[in-house]
Amino acid sequence: MMMKSLRFGLVAIAAAGMLASCNNDNNEVRDAARDATEMTEDAAVTGAQALDGLGEAVPSGPTTAMTFSETEFNFGTVAEGEKVKHTYNFKNAGSEPLVLSNAVGSCGCTVPIWPREPIAPGASGEIVVEFNSQGKPGERDQKVTITANTNPAQTFLSLQGTVEPQG
């Protein structure tokens, strides 16, 4: 499994290099290669995801289904500097163990905490997301990307609201 993942990582890096001949922006190519490498290393560690030909995360083993009671939360209006915390509840609605291999916020101000152990079929879990509004005045739509052994492999959560600037 590890050799296959490493071999796939080399293919992903080579593909990113081939893109360089079509695109003169070295930063984009370097970022694409880094992202492909990181995702491939994650897949080697967790076994819960791989990459398709477009660099998108896809499950590498048996898939299951994950349902959320909500995927969007409106926190209303908060003063700049306040921290907003919300819990998203989900259920493994499939017949295989659910493995969440990654959860990442759209920026460093949005931090998810997710279960690292597999969720049994029919069992529930939660993802807690905290948004730090310091330096983030205005309308906000903070995203969290969850990667799991589901199809599609990625699910998106959203925290929305308004941050009143400090006076």
PDB file of C-alpha atoms in Angstrom:
ATOM      1  CA  MET A   1       0.000   0.000   0.000  1.00  0.00           C
ATOM      2  CA  MET A   2       2.805   2.401   0.951  1.00  0.00           C
ATOM      3  CA  MET A   3       4.761   1.725  -2.266  1.00  0.00           C
ATOM      4  CA  LYS A   4       1.631   2.239  -4.352  1.00  0.00           C
ATOM      5  CA  SER A   5       0.961   5.571  -2.604  1.00  0.00           C
ATOM      6  CA  LEU A   6       4.549   6.702  -3.036  1.00  0.00           C
ATOM      7  CA  ARG A   7       4.508   5.679  -6.703  1.00  0.00           C
ATOM      8  CA  PHE A   8       1.267   7.627  -7.129  1.00  0.00           C
ATOM      9  CA  GLY A   9       2.908  10.631  -5.433  1.00  0.00           C
ATOM     10  CA  LEU A  10       5.740  10.559  -7.945  1.00  0.00           C
ATOM     11  CA  VAL A  11       3.230  10.439 -10.795  1.00  0.00           C
ATOM     12  CA  ALA A  12       1.372  13.416  -9.282  1.00  0.00           C
ATOM     13  CA  ILE A  13       4.607  15.393  -8.989  1.00  0.00           C
ATOM     14  CA  ALA A  14       5.567  14.510 -12.576  1.00  0.00           C
ATOM     15  CA  ALA A  15       2.121  15.607 -13.782  1.00  0.00           C
ATOM     16  CA  ALA A  16       2.520  18.916 -11.977  1.00  0.00           C
ATOM     17  CA  GLY A  17       5.916  19.310 -13.684  1.00  0.00           C
ATOM     18  CA  MET A  18       4.351  18.685 -17.094  1.00  0.00           C
ATOM     19  CA  LEU A  19       1.879  21.433 -16.345  1.00  0.00           C
ATOM     20  CA  ALA A  20       4.855  23.776 -16.046  1.00  0.00           C
ATOM     21  CA  SER A  21       5.404  23.598 -19.801  1.00  0.00           C
ATOM     22  CA  CYS A  22       1.843  24.913 -20.285  1.00  0.00           C
ATOM     23  CA  ASN A  23       1.981  27.479 -17.510  1.00  0.00           C
ATOM     24  CA  ASN A  24       4.795  29.933 -16.877  1.00  0.00           C
ATOM     25  CA  ASP A  25       3.682  30.750 -13.335  1.00  0.00           C
ATOM     26  CA  ASN A  26       6.161  28.735 -11.272  1.00  0.00           C
ATOM     27  CA  ASN A  27       4.353  29.521  -8.021  1.00  0.00           C
ATOM     28  CA  GLU A  28       1.171  27.777  -9.210  1.00  0.00           C
ATOM     29  CA  VAL A  29       3.115  24.729 -10.382  1.00  0.00           C
ATOM     30  CA  ARG A  30       5.121  24.563  -7.156  1.00  0.00           C
ATOM     31  CA  ASP A  31       1.924  24.901  -5.089  1.00  0.00           C
ATOM     32  CA  ALA A  32       0.159  22.194  -7.136  1.00  0.00           C
ATOM     33  CA  ALA A  33       3.097  19.819  -6.703  1.00  0.00           C
ATOM     34  CA  ARG A  34       3.261  20.517  -2.950  1.00  0.00           C
ATOM     35  CA  ASP A  35      -0.498  19.986  -2.562  1.00  0.00           C
ATOM     36  CA  ALA A  36      -0.364  16.730  -4.526  1.00  0.00           C
ATOM     37  CA  THR A  37       2.544  15.503  -2.435  1.00  0.00           C
ATOM     38  CA  GLU A  38       0.844  16.407   0.869  1.00  0.00           C
ATOM     39  CA  MET A  39      -2.419  14.710  -0.122  1.00  0.00           C
ATOM     40  CA  THR A  40      -0.552  11.602  -1.286  1.00  0.00           C
ATOM     41  CA  GLU A  41       1.417  11.440   1.977  1.00  0.00           C
ATOM     42  CA  ASP A  42      -1.857  11.778   3.901  1.00  0.00           C
ATOM     43  CA  ALA A  43      -3.346   8.917   1.868  1.00  0.00           C
ATOM     44  CA  ALA A  44      -0.347   6.727   2.649  1.00  0.00           C
ATOM     45  CA  VAL A  45      -0.827   7.394   6.347  1.00  0.00           C
ATOM     46  CA  THR A  46      -4.618   7.099   6.611  1.00  0.00           C
ATOM     47  CA  GLY A  47      -5.555   4.849   3.716  1.00  0.00           C
ATOM     48  CA  ALA A  48      -8.823   6.789   3.515  1.00  0.00           C
ATOM     49  CA  GLN A  49      -8.168   8.818   0.381  1.00  0.00           C
ATOM     50  CA  ALA A  50      -6.190   8.971  -2.838  1.00  0.00           C
ATOM     51  CA  LEU A  51      -6.054  11.396  -5.750  1.00  0.00           C
ATOM     52  CA  ASP A  52      -7.833  11.144  -9.071  1.00  0.00           C
ATOM     53  CA  GLY A  53      -6.280  12.361 -12.324  1.00  0.00           C
ATOM     54  CA  LEU A  54      -7.273  15.942 -11.526  1.00  0.00           C
ATOM     55  CA  GLY A  55      -5.701  15.990  -8.065  1.00  0.00           C
ATOM     56  CA  GLU A  56      -9.071  15.721  -6.304  1.00  0.00           C
ATOM     57  CA  ALA A  57      -9.366  13.586  -3.171  1.00  0.00           C
ATOM     58  CA  VAL A  58     -11.184  10.298  -3.702  1.00  0.00           C
ATOM     59  CA  PRO A  59     -11.737   7.440  -1.255  1.00  0.00           C
ATOM     60  CA  SER A  60      -9.279   4.559  -1.666  1.00  0.00           C
ATOM     61  CA  GLY A  61     -11.235   1.825   0.104  1.00  0.00           C
ATOM     62  CA  PRO A  62     -14.842   0.946   0.788  1.00  0.00           C
ATOM     63  CA  THR A  63     -17.060   4.007   0.891  1.00  0.00           C
ATOM     64  CA  THR A  64     -19.877   4.896   3.222  1.00  0.00           C
ATOM     65  CA  ALA A  65     -22.312   7.790   3.571  1.00  0.00           C
ATOM     66  CA  MET A  66     -22.202  10.678   6.009  1.00  0.00           C
ATOM     67  CA  THR A  67     -25.230  12.846   6.774  1.00  0.00           C
ATOM     68  CA  PHE A  68     -25.209  16.125   8.707  1.00  0.00           C
ATOM     69  CA  SER A  69     -28.080  17.653  10.664  1.00  0.00           C
ATOM     70  CA  GLU A  70     -26.852  20.948   9.143  1.00  0.00           C
ATOM     71  CA  THR A  71     -23.910  22.025   6.984  1.00  0.00           C
ATOM     72  CA  GLU A  72     -24.411  25.801   7.371  1.00  0.00           C
ATOM     73  CA  PHE A  73     -24.546  27.850  10.557  1.00  0.00           C
ATOM     74  CA  ASN A  74     -25.318  31.574  10.739  1.00  0.00           C
ATOM     75  CA  PHE A  75     -23.712  33.094  13.819  1.00  0.00           C
ATOM     76  CA  GLY A  76     -25.448  36.458  13.333  1.00  0.00           C
ATOM     77  CA  THR A  77     -23.427  39.553  14.265  1.00  0.00           C
ATOM     78  CA  VAL A  78     -20.424  39.492  16.599  1.00  0.00           C
ATOM     79  CA  ALA A  79     -17.887  42.096  17.676  1.00  0.00           C
ATOM     80  CA  GLU A  80     -14.443  41.819  16.086  1.00  0.00           C
ATOM     81  CA  GLY A  81     -12.238  39.701  18.324  1.00  0.00           C
ATOM     82  CA  GLU A  82     -15.009  37.376  19.513  1.00  0.00           C
ATOM     83  CA  LYS A  83     -14.626  33.655  18.939  1.00  0.00           C
ATOM     84  CA  VAL A  84     -17.564  31.762  17.481  1.00  0.00           C
ATOM     85  CA  LYS A  85     -17.791  28.032  18.192  1.00  0.00           C
ATOM     86  CA  HIS A  86     -20.324  25.688  16.610  1.00  0.00           C
ATOM     87  CA  THR A  87     -20.801  21.912  16.691  1.00  0.00           C
ATOM     88  CA  TYR A  88     -21.868  20.109  13.508  1.00  0.00           C
ATOM     89  CA  ASN A  89     -23.459  16.715  14.234  1.00  0.00           C
ATOM     90  CA  PHE A  90     -23.206  13.925  11.692  1.00  0.00           C
ATOM     91  CA  LYS A  91     -24.129  10.265  11.333  1.00  0.00           C
ATOM     92  CA  ASN A  92     -22.533   7.385   9.464  1.00  0.00           C
ATOM     93  CA  ALA A  93     -25.516   6.523   7.269  1.00  0.00           C
ATOM     94  CA  GLY A  94     -23.692   3.775   5.380  1.00  0.00           C
ATOM     95  CA  SER A  95     -22.671   0.181   5.998  1.00  0.00           C
ATOM     96  CA  GLU A  96     -18.873   0.651   6.322  1.00  0.00           C
ATOM     97  CA  PRO A  97     -16.864   2.383   9.074  1.00  0.00           C
ATOM     98  CA  LEU A  98     -16.580   6.125   8.400  1.00  0.00           C
ATOM     99  CA  VAL A  99     -13.006   7.466   8.438  1.00  0.00           C
ATOM    100  CA  LEU A 100     -12.514  11.236   8.460  1.00  0.00           C
ATOM    101  CA  SER A 101      -8.981  11.645   7.140  1.00  0.00           C
ATOM    102  CA  ASN A 102      -8.821  15.444   7.195  1.00  0.00           C
ATOM    103  CA  ALA A 103     -10.692  18.608   8.113  1.00  0.00           C
ATOM    104  CA  VAL A 104      -9.306  22.012   7.195  1.00  0.00           C
ATOM    105  CA  GLY A 105     -10.596  25.573   7.501  1.00  0.00           C
ATOM    106  CA  SER A 106     -10.504  28.087   4.655  1.00  0.00           C
ATOM    107  CA  CYS A 107      -7.984  30.135   6.652  1.00  0.00           C
ATOM    108  CA  GLY A 108      -6.065  29.940   9.917  1.00  0.00           C
ATOM    109  CA  CYS A 109      -8.881  31.744  11.750  1.00  0.00           C
ATOM    110  CA  THR A 110     -11.254  28.776  11.247  1.00  0.00           C
ATOM    111  CA  VAL A 111     -10.191  25.638  13.119  1.00  0.00           C
ATOM    112  CA  PRO A 112     -12.078  22.314  13.027  1.00  0.00           C
ATOM    113  CA  ILE A 113     -11.733  19.532  15.600  1.00  0.00           C
ATOM    114  CA  TRP A 114     -12.896  16.152  14.281  1.00  0.00           C
ATOM    115  CA  PRO A 115     -12.893  12.528  15.458  1.00  0.00           C
ATOM    116  CA  ARG A 116      -9.768  10.611  14.506  1.00  0.00           C
ATOM    117  CA  GLU A 117     -11.205   7.142  15.183  1.00  0.00           C
ATOM    118  CA  PRO A 118     -13.527   5.364  12.720  1.00  0.00           C
ATOM    119  CA  ILE A 119     -17.261   5.924  13.222  1.00  0.00           C
ATOM    120  CA  ALA A 120     -19.244   2.669  13.109  1.00  0.00           C
ATOM    121  CA  PRO A 121     -22.208   2.307  10.735  1.00  0.00           C
ATOM    122  CA  GLY A 122     -25.258   3.946  12.330  1.00  0.00           C
ATOM    123  CA  ALA A 123     -23.144   5.788  14.917  1.00  0.00           C
ATOM    124  CA  SER A 124     -22.917   9.556  15.274  1.00  0.00           C
ATOM    125  CA  GLY A 125     -20.096  12.014  15.734  1.00  0.00           C
ATOM    126  CA  GLU A 126     -19.417  15.723  15.831  1.00  0.00           C
ATOM    127  CA  ILE A 127     -17.087  18.268  14.339  1.00  0.00           C
ATOM    128  CA  VAL A 128     -16.486  21.407  16.392  1.00  0.00           C
ATOM    129  CA  VAL A 129     -15.491  24.503  14.436  1.00  0.00           C
ATOM    130  CA  GLU A 130     -14.095  27.663  16.030  1.00  0.00           C
ATOM    131  CA  PHE A 131     -13.820  30.951  14.121  1.00  0.00           C
ATOM    132  CA  ASN A 132     -11.640  33.742  15.556  1.00  0.00           C
ATOM    133  CA  SER A 133     -13.040  37.032  14.243  1.00  0.00           C
ATOM    134  CA  GLN A 134      -9.974  39.113  15.198  1.00  0.00           C
ATOM    135  CA  GLY A 135      -8.934  41.110  12.113  1.00  0.00           C
ATOM    136  CA  LYS A 136     -11.859  39.754  10.070  1.00  0.00           C
ATOM    137  CA  PRO A 137     -14.472  42.566   9.945  1.00  0.00           C
ATOM    138  CA  GLY A 138     -17.420  42.470   7.534  1.00  0.00           C
ATOM    139  CA  GLU A 139     -19.552  39.715   6.049  1.00  0.00           C
ATOM    140  CA  ARG A 140     -17.982  36.292   6.597  1.00  0.00           C
ATOM    141  CA  ASP A 141     -18.520  32.885   5.015  1.00  0.00           C
ATOM    142  CA  GLN A 142     -15.906  30.608   6.565  1.00  0.00           C
ATOM    143  CA  LYS A 143     -15.607  27.147   4.997  1.00  0.00           C
ATOM    144  CA  VAL A 144     -14.390  23.841   6.374  1.00  0.00           C
ATOM    145  CA  THR A 145     -13.533  20.986   4.021  1.00  0.00           C
ATOM    146  CA  ILE A 146     -14.050  17.482   5.427  1.00  0.00           C
ATOM    147  CA  THR A 147     -12.332  14.595   3.621  1.00  0.00           C
ATOM    148  CA  ALA A 148     -13.608  11.077   4.322  1.00  0.00           C
ATOM    149  CA  ASN A 149     -14.224   7.695   2.735  1.00  0.00           C
ATOM    150  CA  THR A 150     -17.463   8.970   1.205  1.00  0.00           C
ATOM    151  CA  ASN A 151     -18.492   9.641  -2.372  1.00  0.00           C
ATOM    152  CA  PRO A 152     -17.788  12.441  -3.071  1.00  0.00           C
ATOM    153  CA  ALA A 153     -14.774  12.374  -0.756  1.00  0.00           C
ATOM    154  CA  GLN A 154     -15.185  15.993   0.352  1.00  0.00           C
ATOM    155  CA  THR A 155     -18.022  17.618   2.271  1.00  0.00           C
ATOM    156  CA  PHE A 156     -18.159  21.353   3.009  1.00  0.00           C
ATOM    157  CA  LEU A 157     -19.328  23.075   6.180  1.00  0.00           C
ATOM    158  CA  SER A 158     -19.972  26.808   6.434  1.00  0.00           C
ATOM    159  CA  LEU A 159     -20.032  29.422   9.225  1.00  0.00           C
ATOM    160  CA  GLN A 160     -21.687  32.653   8.103  1.00  0.00           C
ATOM    161  CA  GLY A 161     -22.312  35.997   9.737  1.00  0.00           C
ATOM    162  CA  THR A 162     -21.155  39.556  10.210  1.00  0.00           C
ATOM    163  CA  VAL A 163     -18.186  40.798  12.214  1.00  0.00           C
ATOM    164  CA  GLU A 164     -18.585  44.376  13.493  1.00  0.00           C
ATOM    165  CA  PRO A 165     -15.246  46.220  13.290  1.00  0.00           C
ATOM    166  CA  GLN A 166     -13.612  47.472  16.486  1.00  0.00           C
ATOM    167  CA  GLY A 167     -14.458  51.138  17.080  1.00  0.00           C
TER     168      GLY A 167
END
